[in-house]
Amino acid sequence: MILRRTALIVLVLAPVFGLRAEQTARQAVLSAMEQRPRDPWPRGMGHVVLGLPGSLEIEKGFHEPGGSLSPSEASFGVSIWITDAHGSIRATSDSIPHDEIQEQWKWTDPKGTPGILTMAKQYQALWSITGSRQYRLDLDTRPPADSRIALAIRSTGPAGDAIYAMRWDGQGLLINGRWTVSMYPVPANVYVGEEGSEGWIRARPDKRQCLSKTGWCYARLELPTAGKYSLLIKDAAYLPPSPLKYSKVLPSAEFDLPDPRFANCFNAQVANLMMTSVGLETRVGDTTHYPLNWMRDGSITLTALAHAGQLDVARQLSHQFAEQDFFGGFGPEADAPGLALTALGEVAIRLSDPNYDRWLWPHVQRKVALIFEMLSTNQPMYRPLFGTIAQEFRNHPELGLVCEPPREGLIIGRMDWARPLLYVNALTYRGLVSAAEIAGRLGRRGVATLWRARAQELQQAWIKAFKPPDSDEDHTYISALWPTWIARSERETLLRCLEARWAKLRDNQGGFQTMPLWTYFDVAEAHQWLWLGRADRAWTTVEWFWNHQASPGLYTWWEGNTDEENLFGRWPLVRGWVKPPHMTPDNWTGCEMLRLQADMLAYLDESAPEVELVIGAGIPRSWMVHPMSVKGLSTRAGVVSWNWGEGRMSVELHGQPCKVRLGPNFLPTTPLKVAVVTHSGRT
């Protein structure tokens, strides 16, 4: 059930003030923008989610570049205005160009959620979460001598809503009988009124309350001098606390590397993934655009959290992926069993907990049985719908279809309303391998042998079907080597295909000739380059994405464009994000970036019969002259720490002994010292 607390207020106030029910909140803002083109309006770009991990969607705040914030979906907006002495606007937090601001995640409490720090010439603004449904703005103003700073509280914002009632009592604002906004020190002047009248931006009404039939109440809090101020926002509505338990919103690993962007980006992905979680469910990214758990994106989120060492959180979020077989906005899809088994396997191998393996076992068996059914069915295979379906596809004729009868040993499965043959079967192969690993740890050797044999048959069928250019399809190049290893014997062919794609899609500097829409595909393709020994190509992609962020400094990216596809109908009910350029943040892209970065530091090479732990596969040559260290990185081999200095590498592995080698940019003669700590002691 999707709750909208503000809807309760609207239902109560609409009859009183005559709200036009036929006009959505988005339409109201667009109409006002057309009527008042010179007024300030939200930036409507690059928003990020700011919320407690596990809190409901309607508790998530939205922040946009410059420092504007809405404390929850369908609430109100807070923006920063720079005015002249007469109140005329010179700039706002929504209009300052991107290249004149800097933003970053800031952890004031290593165990808590990070805040967002915005630095501009005229001010520094730090938004943080101080408790359930409580936000704080620490504002350090530094306007020019002939300018002033004001805070505007309006119905429009990153995720605003109509404000029908607003009152200032001398100490704080009461908004719609629900929200309280207070400030210390108390502002020099507070003006409350209704937007839309001539000169309302500079108006100085002497009243202290506003009632608006159309929901356009506003308040302007003028700050007397340059200095430090704190704004506190509290929500009086009661909602149950989140069931998600966590100890910190940071990865387990710590990095000391030459480029601080590496750690900043890695940490940002963990924050995004955790703060967008809802209850014990993952989210695709923007929690208003995608208000549901989705098998594909969620499975990838579980693996990313496992890479980040957030194993307790991944364990809690894994339950639906084990207990349910098909869910997501497109209904049941053929990659679901393989994706779930892969994700559950990544969590399980890192937890190394027999109790978790035993709990998983019946679910693993059921999902493997589904794979066997897909590989043997003689008629189209359907499954019932579970959960919410995207609006535009609720009457799609293929809704409920998982796959058609197999051909030449391969599943003909549906994914995104297409039949990406090699992708679906690559993920299915990896799911069988993961299931066999779990069976082996539980002593089910016969079952493990059977499942591995079936995986090998699937791999051989895949290789026969991998006949470029006839088999070329974007999905193939996000799954061929990374993360499945299905193309381990076809490295040379895969390398030639990737070279051809690079020449076609990239410019002379390695940038994209056209702006990518499905950014997760491009980062996943970069992972293929890393595992093929071409870290330079992976780094070119990483650098491009670092230089092209949806919200610069916060390491978020986008999906799609202005078509607003896969919509679930909630943004049109909000006074914000009225002309979306795309969907952002996108967690799938963030997950791919996090997993690529993790593997750049250490990963388990499964291309040969005897696996090897590869250290520093993505370390660029330019870093080699600097001392470096990595502590507590979660890998499939165990927890890895390494230290580089004076031309020597020392590695400590907490896990099972295995071969260790250094990445391709290290000299073959590099001294390497390896210590392995097992349950029984150090070796």
CSV table of C-alpha atoms in Angstrom, one decimal, residues 25 63 112 117 190 203 216 293 312 362 402 513 562:
chain,number,residue,atom,x,y,z
A,25,ALA,CA,0.1,19.5,-8.5
A,63,HIS,CA,17.8,17.8,-2.3
A,112,GLY,CA,25.0,8.1,11.1
A,117,LEU,CA,27.3,20.2,2.0
A,190,VAL,CA,9.6,37.1,8.7
A,203,ALA,CA,6.6,42.5,-0.3
A,216,TRP,CA,0.4,29.2,-2.6
A,293,ASN,CA,11.1,-3.4,-4.8
A,312,ASP,CA,24.0,-7.3,8.0
A,362,PRO,CA,14.6,-24.5,0.2
A,402,VAL,CA,8.4,-15.6,-18.3
A,513,GLN,CA,29.7,10.5,-28.9
A,562,THR,CA,12.4,13.3,-20.6
